[in-house]
């Protein structure tokens, strides 16, 4: 029994082994003759697959084109925003620079005023007089900055505005400046004719970049209209860190004015006064009898500074003065620049108004002489006739050119009767 069971099990194992061998051989035969398998994909299904792939590619291409357009649009939009931001940054930079200038001024004032001091002996106490200069900023006008580097001496120069209406007076003006030997002066030409005239006479000249409103006044305006422009134009000189001796062209130079300046104030100006009282101030008593015991009211008076000849330092109060005058001249069409100039300099703070805190000095009226002093007083006094002023400003008389030439004849050429034919005042 045991022998038969062993024989049956051996037979079943042989059959399994044969079946395995047959299966392996059959698999090898199929793999040889059918390398891609017994079931191949149909051509239609392949075409559908490839078509779907092509559609995806085409769709992707369209999406890319639309995306490129969108990106280009975004780039243009960003460029515009970038330009606006640059402009905004420029405006902020200018405001920051002004703020820094104010901060610098405030810091310096604080350093001096912030320290507590005991009062010294009687008569020895002196208050602050000279404001600190602003930090120069060449970015305000690089072209003008380059010219001033060549023309100015010790950061100061004479500046005059001129158009073709004053061409003959301008020639007398710069001829005497050259004769005296003053190197640091500049003509601001308000039209092309003056540019060519100055260049042909070897006179330093500067013409501003086009400005429709300003240029129209500069080309065709009379003396008062042109005078109003100078406050706007001078601002750039001060921002660049230069002190300016502003000069009208109806002035004859007999000495170098820079040798006679004090430079201890924001503004140092010649006066329209004609004696010590009117030039330097006086107590004028106003009488009102109806007030009885209080009939006499004391007032302080001074004749105005001449806005056609003054020395101005590059300080915050000086720039504020120019801004105030220029603003009022722009808003008040009939305003006279000299009146506005003096009102802003002298009117004190009061309810509704903040006065300008600027230091000022009146020039010696015999050295910086107006034509009223010359023709009414000096030419009639034997001692005063021997005095040689620094400049003579023909501001009180309309026949300016004739009187300028007479001044040259009298002081330069020694013709003692050159001033005699003229009346004290004008003919009308």
Coordinates of C-alpha atoms in Angstrom, one line a residue:
X1 CA 0.0 0.0 0.0
X2 CA 2.7 2.3 0.9
X3 CA 4.5 1.5 -2.3
X4 CA 1.5 2.3 -4.5
X5 CA 1.0 5.8 -2.7
X6 CA 4.6 6.7 -3.4
X7 CA 4.2 5.7 -7.0
X8 CA 1.0 7.8 -7.5
X9 CA 2.6 10.9 -6.0
X10 CA 5.7 10.6 -8.2
X11 CA 3.4 10.4 -11.3
X12 CA 1.5 13.6 -10.3
X13 CA 4.8 15.5 -9.8
X14 CA 6.0 14.4 -13.2
X15 CA 2.8 15.7 -14.8
X16 CA 3.2 19.1 -13.1
X17 CA 6.8 19.4 -14.2
X18 CA 5.8 18.6 -17.8
X19 CA 3.0 21.2 -17.7
X20 CA 5.4 23.9 -16.5
X21 CA 7.9 23.1 -19.3
X22 CA 5.2 23.2 -21.9
X23 CA 3.9 26.6 -20.6
X24 CA 7.4 28.1 -20.7
X25 CA 8.0 26.9 -24.2
X26 CA 4.6 28.2 -25.4
X27 CA 5.4 31.6 -23.9
X28 CA 8.7 31.8 -25.7
X29 CA 7.1 31.0 -29.0
X30 CA 4.4 33.7 -28.5
X31 CA 7.0 36.3 -27.5
X32 CA 9.0 35.5 -30.6
X33 CA 6.2 35.7 -33.1
X34 CA 4.1 38.5 -31.5
X35 CA 6.6 41.0 -30.0
X36 CA 3.8 43.8 -29.6
X37 CA 1.3 41.4 -27.9
X38 CA -1.7 39.5 -29.2
X39 CA -4.0 42.7 -29.2
X40 CA -2.7 45.8 -31.1
X41 CA -4.4 49.3 -30.8
X42 CA -6.6 50.2 -33.8
X43 CA -5.4 53.0 -36.2
X44 CA -8.5 55.0 -35.3
X45 CA -7.7 55.0 -31.6
X46 CA -4.1 56.1 -32.4
X47 CA -5.4 58.9 -34.6
X48 CA -7.8 60.1 -31.9
X49 CA -4.9 60.1 -29.4
X50 CA -2.6 62.0 -31.8
X51 CA -5.4 64.4 -32.7
X52 CA -6.0 65.2 -29.0
X53 CA -2.3 65.8 -28.6
X54 CA -2.3 68.3 -31.5
X55 CA -5.3 70.1 -30.1
X56 CA -3.6 70.5 -26.8
X57 CA -0.5 71.9 -28.5
X58 CA -2.6 74.3 -30.6
X59 CA -4.6 75.4 -27.6
X60 CA -1.3 75.9 -25.6
X61 CA 0.0 78.1 -28.5
X62 CA -3.1 80.3 -28.4
X63 CA -2.9 80.6 -24.7
X64 CA 0.8 81.7 -25.0
X65 CA 0.0 84.4 -27.5
X66 CA -2.8 85.8 -25.3
X67 CA -0.4 85.6 -22.4
X68 CA 2.3 87.6 -24.3
X69 CA -0.2 90.3 -25.1
X70 CA -1.3 90.5 -21.5
X71 CA 2.4 90.7 -20.4
X72 CA 3.1 93.5 -22.9
X73 CA 0.1 95.4 -21.7
X74 CA 1.3 95.0 -18.1
X75 CA 4.8 96.2 -19.1
X76 CA 3.4 99.4 -20.7
X77 CA 1.2 100.0 -17.6
X78 CA 4.2 99.5 -15.3
X79 CA 6.3 101.9 -17.4
X80 CA 3.7 104.6 -17.1
X81 CA 3.4 104.0 -13.3
X82 CA 7.2 104.1 -13.1
X83 CA 7.3 107.5 -14.8
X84 CA 4.7 108.8 -12.4
X85 CA 6.7 107.4 -9.5
X86 CA 9.9 109.1 -10.8
X87 CA 8.1 112.4 -11.0
X88 CA 6.7 111.9 -7.5
X89 CA 10.1 111.0 -6.2
X90 CA 11.6 114.1 -7.7
X91 CA 9.0 116.3 -6.1
X92 CA 9.5 114.5 -2.7
X93 CA 13.3 115.0 -3.1
X94 CA 12.9 118.7 -3.7
X95 CA 10.7 119.0 -0.6
X96 CA 13.1 116.9 1.4
X97 CA 16.0 119.2 0.3
X98 CA 14.1 122.2 1.4
X99 CA 13.2 120.5 4.7
X100 CA 16.8 119.6 5.2
X101 CA 17.8 123.2 4.6
X102 CA 15.3 124.3 7.2
X103 CA 16.4 121.6 9.5
X104 CA 20.1 122.7 9.1
X105 CA 19.0 126.2 9.9
X106 CA 17.0 125.2 12.9
X107 CA 19.8 123.0 14.2
X108 CA 22.3 125.8 14.0
X109 CA 20.0 128.2 15.7
X110 CA 19.3 125.6 18.4
X111 CA 23.0 125.1 19.0
X112 CA 23.3 128.8 19.7
X113 CA 20.0 129.6 21.2
X114 CA 19.6 126.2 23.0
X115 CA 22.6 126.9 25.3
X116 CA 21.6 129.0 28.2
X117 CA 23.9 131.9 28.8
X118 CA 24.2 134.4 31.6
X119 CA 24.0 138.0 30.5
X120 CA 27.4 139.7 30.4
X121 CA 28.4 143.1 31.7
X122 CA 26.3 146.1 30.7
X123 CA 27.0 147.0 27.1
X124 CA 28.7 143.7 26.3
X125 CA 25.6 141.7 25.3
X126 CA 25.2 141.2 21.5
X127 CA 22.3 139.3 19.8
X128 CA 22.6 137.1 16.7
X129 CA 22.8 139.0 13.5
X130 CA 24.0 136.7 10.7
X131 CA 21.9 133.8 9.7
X132 CA 23.7 130.6 8.4
X133 CA 23.8 130.0 4.7
X134 CA 21.9 127.2 3.0
X135 CA 23.4 124.0 1.8
X136 CA 24.2 124.5 -1.9
X137 CA 22.2 122.4 -4.3
X138 CA 23.6 122.2 -7.8
X139 CA 20.8 120.0 -9.0
X140 CA 18.5 123.1 -9.0
X141 CA 20.2 124.3 -12.2
X142 CA 23.4 122.4 -13.2
X143 CA 23.9 124.7 -16.3
X144 CA 23.8 127.9 -14.2
X145 CA 25.9 126.2 -11.5
X146 CA 28.7 125.6 -14.0
X147 CA 28.6 129.3 -15.2
X148 CA 28.7 130.6 -11.7
X149 CA 31.7 128.5 -10.9
X150 CA 33.6 130.3 -13.6
X151 CA 32.2 133.8 -13.0
X152 CA 31.8 134.2 -9.2
X153 CA 34.6 135.3 -6.9
X154 CA 34.3 134.0 -3.3
X155 CA 30.8 132.8 -4.1
X156 CA 29.4 136.2 -4.9
X157 CA 28.7 138.3 -8.0
X158 CA 26.8 141.2 -9.5
X159 CA 23.7 140.2 -11.5
X160 CA 21.6 142.3 -13.8
X161 CA 18.5 141.5 -15.9
X162 CA 18.2 143.1 -19.4
X163 CA 16.2 143.0 -22.5
X164 CA 16.6 145.0 -25.8
X165 CA 14.6 147.9 -24.4
X166 CA 17.7 148.9 -22.2
X167 CA 20.5 148.0 -24.6
X168 CA 22.1 151.4 -24.5
X169 CA 22.0 151.7 -20.8
X170 CA 23.4 148.2 -20.5
X171 CA 26.4 149.2 -22.5
X172 CA 27.2 152.1 -20.2
X173 CA 26.6 149.7 -17.3
X174 CA 29.1 147.0 -18.3
X175 CA 31.6 149.4 -19.8
X176 CA 32.1 151.0 -16.4
X177 CA 32.2 147.7 -14.6
X178 CA 35.0 146.7 -16.9
X179 CA 36.8 150.0 -16.4
X180 CA 36.8 149.6 -12.7
X181 CA 38.1 146.0 -13.0
X182 CA 35.2 144.1 -11.5
X183 CA 35.5 140.5 -12.7
X184 CA 32.5 138.8 -11.1
X185 CA 29.4 140.0 -12.9
X186 CA 26.7 138.4 -15.1
X187 CA 23.9 139.6 -17.4
X188 CA 20.7 137.6 -17.4
X189 CA 19.5 138.1 -21.0
X190 CA 15.8 138.1 -21.4
X191 CA 15.9 137.9 -25.2
X192 CA 18.3 136.6 -27.9
X193 CA 19.4 140.1 -29.0
X194 CA 20.9 140.8 -25.6
X195 CA 22.7 137.4 -25.7
X196 CA 24.4 138.3 -29.0
X197 CA 25.1 141.8 -27.8
X198 CA 26.8 140.6 -24.6
X199 CA 28.8 137.9 -26.5
X200 CA 30.0 140.4 -29.0
X201 CA 31.3 142.6 -26.2
X202 CA 32.9 139.8 -24.2
X203 CA 30.3 140.1 -21.3
X204 CA 29.4 137.1 -19.3
X205 CA 25.8 136.2 -20.1
X206 CA 23.2 133.6 -19.2
X207 CA 19.8 133.0 -20.8
X208 CA 17.3 130.9 -18.9
X209 CA 15.6 127.9 -20.3
X210 CA 12.3 128.7 -22.0
X211 CA 9.4 129.7 -19.8
X212 CA 6.4 131.0 -21.6
X213 CA 5.0 133.3 -18.9
X214 CA 8.3 134.6 -17.8
X215 CA 9.8 135.0 -21.3
X216 CA 6.8 137.0 -22.6
X217 CA 7.3 139.6 -19.8
X218 CA 11.1 139.5 -20.2
X219 CA 11.0 140.2 -24.0
X220 CA 8.4 142.9 -24.1
X221 CA 8.1 144.3 -20.5
X222 CA 9.1 147.7 -19.3
X223 CA 11.3 148.4 -16.2
X224 CA 8.7 147.5 -13.6
X225 CA 7.6 144.3 -15.3
X226 CA 11.2 143.2 -15.7
X227 CA 11.9 144.2 -12.0
X228 CA 9.2 141.8 -10.9
X229 CA 11.0 138.9 -12.6
X230 CA 14.2 139.2 -10.7
X231 CA 12.8 137.8 -7.4
X232 CA 11.9 134.6 -9.1
X233 CA 15.1 134.3 -11.0
X234 CA 17.4 135.2 -8.0
X235 CA 16.1 132.3 -6.0
X236 CA 18.1 129.8 -8.1
X237 CA 21.3 131.7 -7.4
X238 CA 20.7 131.6 -3.7
X239 CA 19.8 127.9 -3.8
X240 CA 23.1 127.2 -5.5
X241 CA 24.9 128.9 -2.5
X242 CA 25.8 132.3 -4.1
X243 CA 25.5 135.7 -2.7
X244 CA 24.1 138.2 -5.2
X245 CA 24.5 141.9 -5.6
X246 CA 21.4 142.6 -7.7
X247 CA 21.8 145.6 -10.0
X248 CA 19.5 147.6 -12.3
X249 CA 21.2 148.7 -15.5
X250 CA 20.7 152.5 -14.8
X251 CA 23.7 152.3 -12.5
X252 CA 27.2 153.7 -13.0
X253 CA 30.0 151.8 -11.2
X254 CA 32.9 154.0 -10.0
X255 CA 34.5 151.5 -7.5
X256 CA 34.3 147.8 -6.7
X257 CA 31.3 147.5 -4.5
X258 CA 32.5 144.2 -2.9
X259 CA 35.2 146.2 -1.1
X260 CA 32.5 148.2 0.7
X261 CA 30.0 145.5 1.9
X262 CA 29.6 144.4 5.5
X263 CA 28.0 141.0 4.8
X264 CA 26.5 140.8 8.3
X265 CA 22.8 140.7 7.3
X266 CA 20.5 138.7 5.0
X267 CA 19.8 141.8 2.9
X268 CA 22.1 144.9 2.6
X269 CA 20.4 147.5 0.4
X270 CA 20.9 151.0 -0.8
X271 CA 18.3 153.5 0.2
X272 CA 16.0 156.0 -1.5
X273 CA 16.7 158.4 1.4
X274 CA 18.6 161.5 0.8
X275 CA 20.0 162.4 4.3
X276 CA 20.7 160.8 7.6
X277 CA 17.1 161.0 8.8
X278 CA 15.4 159.7 5.7
X279 CA 18.1 157.0 5.0
X280 CA 18.5 155.6 8.5
X281 CA 15.2 156.3 10.2
X282 CA 13.7 159.0 12.4
X283 CA 11.0 159.7 14.9
X284 CA 8.2 161.5 13.1
X285 CA 5.6 163.2 15.4
X286 CA 2.0 163.1 14.2
X287 CA -0.1 165.9 15.6
X288 CA -3.8 165.4 16.3
X289 CA -5.1 168.5 18.3
X290 CA -8.5 166.9 19.0
X291 CA -6.8 164.4 21.3
X292 CA -5.9 167.2 23.7
X293 CA -3.2 166.0 26.1
X294 CA -2.4 163.0 23.8
X295 CA -2.3 165.1 20.6
X296 CA 1.2 164.1 19.7
X297 CA 1.7 160.5 18.4
X298 CA 5.3 159.4 17.8
X299 CA 5.9 157.3 14.7
X300 CA 9.1 155.7 13.4
X301 CA 9.8 156.3 9.7
X302 CA 12.4 155.3 7.2
X303 CA 12.5 155.8 3.5
X304 CA 12.3 152.6 1.5
X305 CA 15.1 150.4 0.4
X306 CA 15.8 150.5 -3.3
X307 CA 14.9 147.1 -4.9
X308 CA 17.2 147.9 -7.9
X309 CA 20.4 147.6 -5.9
X310 CA 20.8 145.2 -2.9
X311 CA 23.1 142.5 -1.7
X312 CA 21.4 139.3 -0.6
X313 CA 23.0 136.3 1.1
X314 CA 21.9 132.7 0.5
X315 CA 20.0 132.2 3.7
X316 CA 16.6 130.8 4.6
X317 CA 15.1 134.3 5.4
X318 CA 16.5 135.6 2.1
X319 CA 14.9 132.8 0.1
X320 CA 11.6 133.3 2.0
X321 CA 11.8 137.0 1.1
X322 CA 12.1 136.3 -2.6
X323 CA 9.3 133.8 -2.4
X324 CA 7.0 136.2 -0.7
X325 CA 7.6 139.0 -3.1
X326 CA 7.4 136.8 -6.2
X327 CA 4.1 135.3 -4.9
X328 CA 2.5 138.7 -4.3
X329 CA 3.7 140.1 -7.6
X330 CA 2.1 137.1 -9.3
X331 CA -1.2 137.6 -7.5
X332 CA -1.4 141.4 -7.5
X333 CA -1.0 142.7 -11.1
X334 CA -0.7 146.4 -10.2
X335 CA 1.8 145.9 -7.4
X336 CA 5.1 147.7 -7.5
X337 CA 8.0 145.4 -6.7
X338 CA 9.8 148.0 -4.6
X339 CA 6.8 148.6 -2.4
X340 CA 6.2 144.8 -1.9
X341 CA 9.9 144.3 -1.3
X342 CA 9.9 146.8 1.6
X343 CA 6.6 145.7 3.0
X344 CA 7.8 142.1 3.3
X345 CA 11.1 143.3 4.9
X346 CA 9.7 145.7 7.4
X347 CA 6.1 144.8 8.4
X348 CA 6.1 143.2 11.8
X349 CA 4.1 140.1 12.8
X350 CA 0.6 140.9 13.9
X351 CA -2.8 139.1 14.1
X352 CA -3.3 137.3 10.8
X353 CA 0.2 137.9 9.5
X354 CA 3.7 136.5 10.2
X355 CA 6.4 138.9 9.6
X356 CA 9.7 138.0 7.9
X357 CA 12.6 137.4 10.4
X358 CA 15.4 138.8 8.2
X359 CA 18.4 140.8 9.2
X360 CA 18.9 144.0 7.2
X361 CA 21.4 146.8 6.8
X362 CA 21.1 150.2 5.1
X363 CA 24.1 151.1 2.8
X364 CA 25.9 154.4 3.2
X365 CA 23.8 156.8 1.0
X366 CA 26.9 158.8 0.0
X367 CA 28.8 155.8 -1.1
X368 CA 25.9 154.0 -2.7
X369 CA 24.3 157.2 -4.1
X370 CA 20.9 157.7 -5.6
X371 CA 20.4 160.4 -8.2
X372 CA 18.3 162.6 -5.8
X373 CA 21.3 162.8 -3.5
X374 CA 23.6 163.6 -6.4
X375 CA 21.6 166.2 -8.2
X376 CA 19.9 167.9 -5.3
X377 CA 22.8 168.0 -2.8
X378 CA 26.2 166.7 -3.8
X379 CA 26.8 168.6 -7.0
X380 CA 26.0 171.9 -5.1
X381 CA 28.4 171.2 -2.3
X382 CA 32.1 171.9 -2.9
X383 CA 33.3 169.3 -0.3
X384 CA 30.8 166.6 -1.3
X385 CA 31.8 167.0 -5.0
X386 CA 35.2 165.7 -4.1
X387 CA 33.8 162.5 -2.7
X388 CA 33.9 159.5 -5.1
X389 CA 31.0 157.2 -4.5
X390 CA 31.0 153.5 -5.2
X391 CA 28.0 153.7 -7.5
X392 CA 25.5 156.2 -8.7
X393 CA 22.0 154.9 -9.4
X394 CA 19.9 157.1 -11.7
X395 CA 16.6 156.0 -10.1
X396 CA 14.9 159.3 -9.5
X397 CA 15.0 160.6 -13.1
X398 CA 13.4 159.3 -16.3
X399 CA 16.2 160.7 -18.6
X400 CA 18.4 157.9 -17.4
X401 CA 20.9 157.5 -20.3
X402 CA 21.7 161.2 -20.5
X403 CA 22.4 161.5 -16.8
X404 CA 24.4 158.2 -16.7
X405 CA 26.7 159.6 -19.4
X406 CA 27.0 162.9 -17.5
X407 CA 27.9 161.0 -14.3
X408 CA 30.7 159.3 -16.3
X409 CA 31.9 162.7 -17.6
X410 CA 31.9 164.2 -14.1
X411 CA 33.5 161.4 -12.1
X412 CA 35.6 159.6 -14.7
X413 CA 36.7 162.2 -17.2
X414 CA 36.8 165.1 -14.7
X415 CA 34.4 167.4 -16.5
X416 CA 33.3 169.6 -13.5
X417 CA 30.3 171.2 -15.3
X418 CA 28.9 167.9 -16.7
X419 CA 26.1 167.8 -14.2
X420 CA 25.1 171.4 -14.4
X421 CA 22.6 171.4 -17.3
X422 CA 20.2 169.1 -15.4
X423 CA 17.4 170.2 -13.1
X424 CA 17.2 168.8 -9.6
X425 CA 14.1 166.7 -10.5
X426 CA 12.5 165.6 -13.7
X427 CA 11.0 167.9 -16.3
X428 CA 7.4 166.7 -15.6

